[in-house]
XYZ file of C-alpha atoms in Angstrom:
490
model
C -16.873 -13.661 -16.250
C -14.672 -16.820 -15.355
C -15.566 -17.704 -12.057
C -13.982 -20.879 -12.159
C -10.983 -19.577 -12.348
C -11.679 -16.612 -9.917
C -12.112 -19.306 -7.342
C -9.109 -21.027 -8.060
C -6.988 -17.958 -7.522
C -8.833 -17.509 -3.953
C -8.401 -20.566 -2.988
C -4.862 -20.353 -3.607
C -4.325 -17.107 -1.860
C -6.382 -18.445 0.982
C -4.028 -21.755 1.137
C -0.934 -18.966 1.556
C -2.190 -16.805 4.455
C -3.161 -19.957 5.785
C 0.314 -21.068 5.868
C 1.643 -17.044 6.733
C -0.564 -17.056 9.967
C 1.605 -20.020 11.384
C 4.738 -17.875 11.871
C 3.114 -14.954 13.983
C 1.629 -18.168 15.821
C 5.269 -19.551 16.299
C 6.206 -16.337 17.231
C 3.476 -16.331 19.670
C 4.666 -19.894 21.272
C 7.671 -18.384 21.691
C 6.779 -15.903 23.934
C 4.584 -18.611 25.557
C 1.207 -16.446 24.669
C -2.500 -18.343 24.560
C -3.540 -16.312 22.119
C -1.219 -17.655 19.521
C -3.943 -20.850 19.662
C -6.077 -18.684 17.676
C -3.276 -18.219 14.590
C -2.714 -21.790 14.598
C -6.373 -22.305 14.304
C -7.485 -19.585 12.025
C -4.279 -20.465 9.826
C -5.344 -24.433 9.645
C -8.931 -23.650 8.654
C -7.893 -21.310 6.185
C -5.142 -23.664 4.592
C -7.763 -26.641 4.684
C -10.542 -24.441 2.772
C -8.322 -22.907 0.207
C -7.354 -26.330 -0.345
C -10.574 -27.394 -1.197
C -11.477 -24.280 -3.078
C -8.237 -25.030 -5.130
C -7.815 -28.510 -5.455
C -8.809 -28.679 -8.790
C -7.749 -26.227 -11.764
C -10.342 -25.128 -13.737
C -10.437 -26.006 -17.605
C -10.998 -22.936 -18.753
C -8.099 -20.436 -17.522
C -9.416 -17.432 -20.331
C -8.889 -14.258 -18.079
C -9.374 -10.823 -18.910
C -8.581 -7.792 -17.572
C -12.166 -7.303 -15.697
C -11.676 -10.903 -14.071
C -8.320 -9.783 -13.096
C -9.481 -6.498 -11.617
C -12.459 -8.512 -10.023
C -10.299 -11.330 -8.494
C -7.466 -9.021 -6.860
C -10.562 -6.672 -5.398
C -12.076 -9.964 -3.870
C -8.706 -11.350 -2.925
C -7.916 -8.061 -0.396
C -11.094 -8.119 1.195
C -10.797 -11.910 1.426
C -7.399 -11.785 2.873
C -8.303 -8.998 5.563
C -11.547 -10.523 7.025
C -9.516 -13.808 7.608
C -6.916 -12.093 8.802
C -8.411 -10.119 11.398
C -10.311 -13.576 13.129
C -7.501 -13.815 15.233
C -7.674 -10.731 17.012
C -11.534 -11.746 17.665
C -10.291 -14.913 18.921
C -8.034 -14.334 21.027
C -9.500 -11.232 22.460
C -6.829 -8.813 21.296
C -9.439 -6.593 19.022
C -12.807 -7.729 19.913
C -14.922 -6.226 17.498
C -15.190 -6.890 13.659
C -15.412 -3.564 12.640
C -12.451 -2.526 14.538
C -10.368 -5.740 13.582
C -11.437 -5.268 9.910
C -10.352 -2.291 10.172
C -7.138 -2.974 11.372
C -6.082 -5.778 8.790
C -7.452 -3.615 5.746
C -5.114 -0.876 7.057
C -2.055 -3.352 8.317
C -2.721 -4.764 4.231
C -3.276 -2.117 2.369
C 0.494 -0.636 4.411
C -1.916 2.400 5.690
C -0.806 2.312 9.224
C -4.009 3.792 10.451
C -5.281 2.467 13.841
C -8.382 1.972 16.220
C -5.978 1.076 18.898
C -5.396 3.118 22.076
C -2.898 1.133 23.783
C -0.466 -0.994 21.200
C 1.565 -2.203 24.240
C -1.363 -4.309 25.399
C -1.719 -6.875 22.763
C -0.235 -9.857 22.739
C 3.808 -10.698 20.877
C 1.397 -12.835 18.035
C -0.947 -9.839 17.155
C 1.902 -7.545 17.199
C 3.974 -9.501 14.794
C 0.634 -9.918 12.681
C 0.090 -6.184 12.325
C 3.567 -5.197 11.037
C 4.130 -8.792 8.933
C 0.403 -7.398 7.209
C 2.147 -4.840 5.726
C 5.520 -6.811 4.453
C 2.778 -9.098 3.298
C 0.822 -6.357 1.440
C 4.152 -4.221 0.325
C 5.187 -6.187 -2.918
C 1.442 -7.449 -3.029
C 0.393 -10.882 -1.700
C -0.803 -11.791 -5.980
C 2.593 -10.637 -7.041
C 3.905 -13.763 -4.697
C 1.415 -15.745 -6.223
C 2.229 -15.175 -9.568
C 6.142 -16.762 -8.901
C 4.860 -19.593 -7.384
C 1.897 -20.350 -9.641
C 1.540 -20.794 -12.838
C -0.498 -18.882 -14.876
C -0.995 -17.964 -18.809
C 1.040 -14.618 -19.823
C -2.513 -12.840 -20.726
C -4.027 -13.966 -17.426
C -0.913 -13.229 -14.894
C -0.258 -9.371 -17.007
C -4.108 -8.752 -15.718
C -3.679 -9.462 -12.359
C -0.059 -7.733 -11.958
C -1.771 -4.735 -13.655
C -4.251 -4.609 -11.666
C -2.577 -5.335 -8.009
C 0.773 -2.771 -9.177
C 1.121 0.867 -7.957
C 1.490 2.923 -10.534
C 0.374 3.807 -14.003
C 2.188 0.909 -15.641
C 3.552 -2.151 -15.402
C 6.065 -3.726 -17.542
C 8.505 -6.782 -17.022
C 11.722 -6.938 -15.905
C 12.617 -10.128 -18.056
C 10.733 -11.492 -20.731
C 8.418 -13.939 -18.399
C 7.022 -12.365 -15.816
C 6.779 -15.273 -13.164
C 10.537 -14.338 -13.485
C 9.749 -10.836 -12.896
C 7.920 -11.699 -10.080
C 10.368 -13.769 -8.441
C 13.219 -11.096 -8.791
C 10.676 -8.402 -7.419
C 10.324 -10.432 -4.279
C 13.870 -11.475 -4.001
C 15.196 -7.694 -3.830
C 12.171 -6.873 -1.348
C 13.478 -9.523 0.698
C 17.328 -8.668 0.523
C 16.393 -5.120 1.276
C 14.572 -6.004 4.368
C 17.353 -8.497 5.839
C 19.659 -5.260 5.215
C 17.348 -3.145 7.135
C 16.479 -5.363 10.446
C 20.413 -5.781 10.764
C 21.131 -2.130 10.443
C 18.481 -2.098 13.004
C 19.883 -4.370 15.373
C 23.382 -2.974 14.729
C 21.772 0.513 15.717
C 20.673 -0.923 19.279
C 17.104 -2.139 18.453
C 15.804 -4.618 20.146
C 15.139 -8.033 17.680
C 11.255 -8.124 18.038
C 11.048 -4.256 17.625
C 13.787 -4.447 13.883
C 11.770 -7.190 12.690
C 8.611 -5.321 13.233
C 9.647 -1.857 12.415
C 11.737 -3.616 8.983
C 8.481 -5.147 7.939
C 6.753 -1.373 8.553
C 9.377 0.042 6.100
C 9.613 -2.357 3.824
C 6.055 -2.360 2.980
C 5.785 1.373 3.907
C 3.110 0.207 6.136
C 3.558 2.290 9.597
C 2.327 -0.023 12.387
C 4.398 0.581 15.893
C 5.018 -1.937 18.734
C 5.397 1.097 21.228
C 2.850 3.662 21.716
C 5.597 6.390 21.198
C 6.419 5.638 17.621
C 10.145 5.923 16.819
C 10.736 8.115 19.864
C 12.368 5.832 21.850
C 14.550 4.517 19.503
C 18.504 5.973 19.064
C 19.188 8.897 16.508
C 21.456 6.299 14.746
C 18.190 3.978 14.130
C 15.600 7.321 13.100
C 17.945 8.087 10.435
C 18.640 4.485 8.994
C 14.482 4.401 9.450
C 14.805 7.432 7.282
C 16.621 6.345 4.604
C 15.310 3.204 4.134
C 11.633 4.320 4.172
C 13.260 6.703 0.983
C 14.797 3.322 -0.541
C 11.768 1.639 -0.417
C 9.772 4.416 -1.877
C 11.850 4.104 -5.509
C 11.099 1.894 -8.214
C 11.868 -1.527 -8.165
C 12.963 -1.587 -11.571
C 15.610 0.735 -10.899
C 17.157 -2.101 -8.360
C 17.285 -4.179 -11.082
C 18.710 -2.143 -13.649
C 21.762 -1.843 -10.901
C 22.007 -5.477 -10.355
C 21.871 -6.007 -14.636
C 24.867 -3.465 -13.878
C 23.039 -0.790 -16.093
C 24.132 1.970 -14.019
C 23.751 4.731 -16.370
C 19.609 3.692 -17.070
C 19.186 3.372 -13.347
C 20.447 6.462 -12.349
C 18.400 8.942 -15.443
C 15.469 8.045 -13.814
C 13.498 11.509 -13.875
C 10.794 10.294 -11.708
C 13.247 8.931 -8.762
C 15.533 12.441 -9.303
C 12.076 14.187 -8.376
C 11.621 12.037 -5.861
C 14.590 12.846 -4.220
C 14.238 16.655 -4.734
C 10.738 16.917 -3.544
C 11.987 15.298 -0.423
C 15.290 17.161 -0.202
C 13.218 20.230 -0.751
C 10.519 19.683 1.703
C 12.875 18.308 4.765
C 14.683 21.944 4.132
C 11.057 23.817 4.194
C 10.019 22.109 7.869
C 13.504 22.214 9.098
C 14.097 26.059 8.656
C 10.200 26.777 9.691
C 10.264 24.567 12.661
C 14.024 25.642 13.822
C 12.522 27.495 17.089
C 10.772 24.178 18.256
C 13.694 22.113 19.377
C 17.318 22.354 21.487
C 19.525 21.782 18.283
C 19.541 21.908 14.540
C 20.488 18.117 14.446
C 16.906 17.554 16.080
C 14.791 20.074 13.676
C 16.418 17.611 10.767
C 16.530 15.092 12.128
C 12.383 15.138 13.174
C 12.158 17.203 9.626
C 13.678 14.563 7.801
C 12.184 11.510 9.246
C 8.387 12.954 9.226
C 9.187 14.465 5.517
C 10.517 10.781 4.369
C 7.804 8.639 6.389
C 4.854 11.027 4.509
C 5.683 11.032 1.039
C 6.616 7.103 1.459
C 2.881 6.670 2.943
C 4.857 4.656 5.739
C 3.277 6.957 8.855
C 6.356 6.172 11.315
C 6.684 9.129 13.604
C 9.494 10.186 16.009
C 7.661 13.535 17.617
C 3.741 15.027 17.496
C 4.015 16.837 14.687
C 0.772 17.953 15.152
C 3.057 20.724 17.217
C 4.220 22.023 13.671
C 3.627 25.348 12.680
C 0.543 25.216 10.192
C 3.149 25.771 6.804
C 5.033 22.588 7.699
C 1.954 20.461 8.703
C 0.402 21.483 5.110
C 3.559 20.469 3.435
C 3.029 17.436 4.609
C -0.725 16.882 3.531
C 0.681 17.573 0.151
C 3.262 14.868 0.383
C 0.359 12.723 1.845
C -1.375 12.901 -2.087
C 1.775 13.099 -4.234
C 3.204 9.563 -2.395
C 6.293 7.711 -3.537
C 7.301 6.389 -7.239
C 5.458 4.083 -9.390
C 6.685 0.134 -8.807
C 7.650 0.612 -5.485
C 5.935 -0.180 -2.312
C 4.527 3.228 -1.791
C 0.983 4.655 -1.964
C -0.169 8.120 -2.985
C -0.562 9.270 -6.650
C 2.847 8.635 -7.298
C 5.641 11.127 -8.336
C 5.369 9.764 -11.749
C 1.979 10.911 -12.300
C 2.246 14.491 -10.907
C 5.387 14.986 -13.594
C 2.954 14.111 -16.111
C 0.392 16.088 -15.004
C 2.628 18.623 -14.818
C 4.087 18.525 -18.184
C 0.146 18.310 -19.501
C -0.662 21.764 -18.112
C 2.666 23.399 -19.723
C 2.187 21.784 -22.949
C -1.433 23.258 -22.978
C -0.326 26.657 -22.045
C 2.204 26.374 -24.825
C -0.522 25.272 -26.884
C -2.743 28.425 -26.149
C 0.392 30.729 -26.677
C 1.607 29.126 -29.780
C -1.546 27.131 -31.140
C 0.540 25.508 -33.983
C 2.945 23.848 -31.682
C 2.749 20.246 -31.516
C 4.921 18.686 -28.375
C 4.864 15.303 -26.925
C 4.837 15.065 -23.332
C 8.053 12.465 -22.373
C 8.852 10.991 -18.950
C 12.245 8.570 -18.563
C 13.105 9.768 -22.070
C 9.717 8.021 -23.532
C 6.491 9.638 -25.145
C 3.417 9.384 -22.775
C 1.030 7.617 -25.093
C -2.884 9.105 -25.364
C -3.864 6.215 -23.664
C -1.427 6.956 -20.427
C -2.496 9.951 -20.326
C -6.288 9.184 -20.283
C -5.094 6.694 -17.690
C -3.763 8.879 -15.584
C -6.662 12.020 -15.709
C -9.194 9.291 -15.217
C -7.237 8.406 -12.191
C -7.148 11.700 -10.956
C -10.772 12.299 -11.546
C -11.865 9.043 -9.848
C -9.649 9.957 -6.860
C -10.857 13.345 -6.591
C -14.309 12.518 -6.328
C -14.145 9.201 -4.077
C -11.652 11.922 -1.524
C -14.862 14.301 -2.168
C -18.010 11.355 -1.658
C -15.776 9.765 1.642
C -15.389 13.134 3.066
C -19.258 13.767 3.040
C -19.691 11.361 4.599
C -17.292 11.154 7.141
C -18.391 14.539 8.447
C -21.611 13.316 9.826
C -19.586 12.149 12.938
C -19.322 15.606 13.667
C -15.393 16.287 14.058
C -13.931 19.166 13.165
C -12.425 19.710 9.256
C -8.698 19.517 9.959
C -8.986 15.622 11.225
C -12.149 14.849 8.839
C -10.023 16.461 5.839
C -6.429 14.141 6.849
C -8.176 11.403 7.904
C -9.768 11.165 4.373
C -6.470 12.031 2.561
C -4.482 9.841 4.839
C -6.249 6.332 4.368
C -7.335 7.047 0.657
C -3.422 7.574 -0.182
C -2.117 4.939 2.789
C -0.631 7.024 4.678
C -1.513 5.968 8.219
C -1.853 9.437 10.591
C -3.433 12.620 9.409
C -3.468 15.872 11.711
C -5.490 16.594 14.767
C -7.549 13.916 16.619
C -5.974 11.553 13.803
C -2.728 12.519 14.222
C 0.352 10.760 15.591
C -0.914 10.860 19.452
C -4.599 10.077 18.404
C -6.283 7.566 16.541
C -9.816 6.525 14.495
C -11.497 4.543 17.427
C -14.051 7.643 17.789
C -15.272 7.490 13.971
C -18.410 5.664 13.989
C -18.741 2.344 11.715
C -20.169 3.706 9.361
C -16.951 6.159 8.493
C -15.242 3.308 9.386
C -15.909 1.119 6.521
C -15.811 4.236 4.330
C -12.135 4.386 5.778
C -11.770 0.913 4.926
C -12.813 1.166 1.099
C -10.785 3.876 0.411
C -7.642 2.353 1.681
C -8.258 -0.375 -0.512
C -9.410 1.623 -3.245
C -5.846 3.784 -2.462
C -3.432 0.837 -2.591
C -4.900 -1.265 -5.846
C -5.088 2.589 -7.676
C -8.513 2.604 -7.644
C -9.833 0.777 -10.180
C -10.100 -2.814 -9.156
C -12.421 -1.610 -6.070
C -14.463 0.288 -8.619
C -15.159 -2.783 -10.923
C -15.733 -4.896 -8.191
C -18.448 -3.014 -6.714
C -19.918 -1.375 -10.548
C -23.420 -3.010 -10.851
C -22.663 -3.329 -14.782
C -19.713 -5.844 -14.013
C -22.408 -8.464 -12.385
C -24.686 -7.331 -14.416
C -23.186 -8.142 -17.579
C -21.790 -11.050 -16.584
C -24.729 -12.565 -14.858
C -26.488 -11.867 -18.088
C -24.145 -13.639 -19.895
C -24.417 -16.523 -17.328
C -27.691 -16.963 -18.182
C -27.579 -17.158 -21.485
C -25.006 -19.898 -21.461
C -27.484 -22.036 -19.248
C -30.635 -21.411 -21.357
C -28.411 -22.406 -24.591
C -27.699 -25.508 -22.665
């Protein structure tokens, strides 16, 4: 294990939420708030220590893929303890737990809250919540990687590690490039989004809050009522964008390359599309009796349907008034999540088509045991070793959704909000159903459940793996071990 090296990527993502925490304390000078005193302060001391954890690169920059796994693990949990000292501070969240809870989710884009009354924090915190997720959307390692850097074997680890989805590949040949071009269409996309915004009759705190919320498919609200008080004209370009940033990056890029034809044969983003098409129609018809008109059942059908399967939480109504078919639809959506390379959580669509095509191929198998077919996605053949990949994945989510829920019942609340609030931070959702859902919140879960909640909405957004090495006693272990050696040889 290259600690060395570990450090020095710390340091330097210490040094840039440092610098981040200075614009939701500008914002908070603006609005002539106190407690923007305790951005500025947090955001200096962390600057001033990353700076002195990274002042000098190490020698040795060998970095495998268990120091990459290691170092993005430590680098969310790192981030989201510093990040929540403000709220402590400045009064706005008082208690750790409940602040650490509230970065991990605002990081992680989960959108889940301990907070009863959003209205009564301060302009700074509020800014802080929703810029958590933008920051946490494309992935604050993916930034450093196009500012800093790094040997091709050493950045691949960490961009594996940090990327949703069950690859990762490069746009261009280097991937600092990649990197850079990933962060340059995230931040077009989000420009076009705040103006639409604005254009729609959103007020400029509220579209630059709500745009970061969508662009990192996060789902924090300034206003207690969601989306509700916002015009039809601004729930449907909420909509659609939360559906725009659930795609794959790389098909952005293939447009801008002006490979039209490769961008739009993507079968996972055509699934996508019909999964959401297909659900929207489901709720719609099923909830028709609910409201005045049938631009209102689609409209509420639409937005909930797009904001699920995105893992971006936004809500425009209580859906928890759903008939019990439409609010299991969405559970489902909560676990299948948006495409692979984009900014959404869940399993990704990706996965379930290969999943998919595994359990026809061995029914075809059983039927006609001399066949031999390769499973394909995006015209490709699913290597063995994507496939293992992706079962191992399922497995390992299965059974921390299984170990969290055990434990989470010992609070004692009935299954309905134990089950969604389970599925909802392990995938990043934000609000499950009943005393989680989008009028209630997870202030009444003890601690305990609380840091369980916490885990697995880290666990959900780095794909689980990274959170698993971290805390597997063979990693130390072994590299303890190996520590120790080195110093006896000495």
């Amino acid at each position: 294990m290259n600690f060395a090296v570990i450090f020095y990527v710390l340091g330097f993502v210490l040094r840039i939420e440092g610098l981040l925490m200075f614009i939701p304390a500008l914002v908070g000078a603006g609005y002539r708030e106190r407690e923007c005193i305790a951005f500025f302060a947090v955001g200096a001391l962390a600057f001033l220590l990353g700076l002195a954890i990274s002042f000098r690169r190490p020698k040795n920059q060998v970095f495998y893929a268990k120091e990459g796994f290691v170092c993005v693990a430590l680098s969310w949990i790192m981030i989201s303890v510093v990040g929540c000292l403000p709220f402590i501070w400045n009064g706005d969240i008082p208690n750790f737990t409940d602040a650490f809870f509230e970065m991990v989710s605002g990081f992680t884009t989960t959108g889940s809250s301990i907070l009863t009354d959003v209205g009564a924090l301060s302009h700074a915190s509020l800014f802080w919540r929703s810029f958590s997720h933008w920051i946490g959307g494309m992935g604050v390692l993916v930034f450093l990687l196009s500012v800093l850097p790094m040997s091709g074997g050493a950045a691949m680890n960490i961009m594996k590690a940090e990327s949703p989805g069950p690859q990762v590949g490069k746009m261009v040949p280097k991937l600092r490039e990649s990197s850079m071009i990933l962060y340059i269409i995230y931040t077009a996309m989000t420009i076009a989004e705040i103006i639409v915004y604005i254009i729609g009759g959103m007020p400029v705190f509220d579209a630059v809050t709500v745009g970061f919320g969508v662009a990192g498919t996060g789902g924090f609200s300034v206003r207690n009522s969601g989306l509700a008080e916002y015009s039809t004209f601004c729930q449907y370009a909420i909509g659609v964008f939360m559906i725009l940033f659930g795609v794959n990056f790389n098909v952005y890029y293939l447009l801008l390359a002006k490979k039209i034809k490769q961008a739009f044969s993507s079968e996972e983003v055509w699934s996508y599309l019909g999964i959401i098409a297909a659900a929207t129609l489901a709720i719609a018809l099923n909830t028709l009796h609910l409201f005045g008109t049938v631009e209102e059942t689609f409209r509420y059908a639409f937005v909930h349907v797009s904001s699920i399967i995105t893992t971006t939480g936004f809500t425009a109504m209580d859906y928890n008034l759903y008939p019990e078919i439409s609010k299991q639809i969405l559970i489902f959506l909560m676990f299948i999540g948006a495409c692979a390379g984009s900014t959404g959580g869940g399993m990704k669509v990706s996965r379930l088509i290969v999943l998919l095509k595994s359990v026809r191929n061995e029914l075809s198998r059983i039927i006609h045991p001399r066949t031999v077919k390769r499973i394909r996605l995006e015209g490709k053949v699913v290597e063995h070793e994507t496939l293992r990949s992706i079962n191992t994945y399922f497995v390992a989510l299965l059974a921390l959704y299984c170990v969290s829920l055990l434990i989470v019942s010992m609070d004692d609340f009935d299954a309905a909000t134990n089950l969604s609030a389970v599925a909802t931070t392990i995938n990043n959702v934000g609000p499950g159903i009943s005393l989680v859902g989008p009028t209630g919140n997870f202030s009444g879960f003890s601690d305990l459940s609380k840091y369980v909640f916490c885990f697995d909405m880290l666990a959900g957004r780095l794909e689980m793996f990274p959170m698993l090495v971290l805390f597997s006693p063979y990693t130390w272990h072994q590299a303890f071990k190996r520590k120790k050696k080195k110093l006896d040889e000495a």
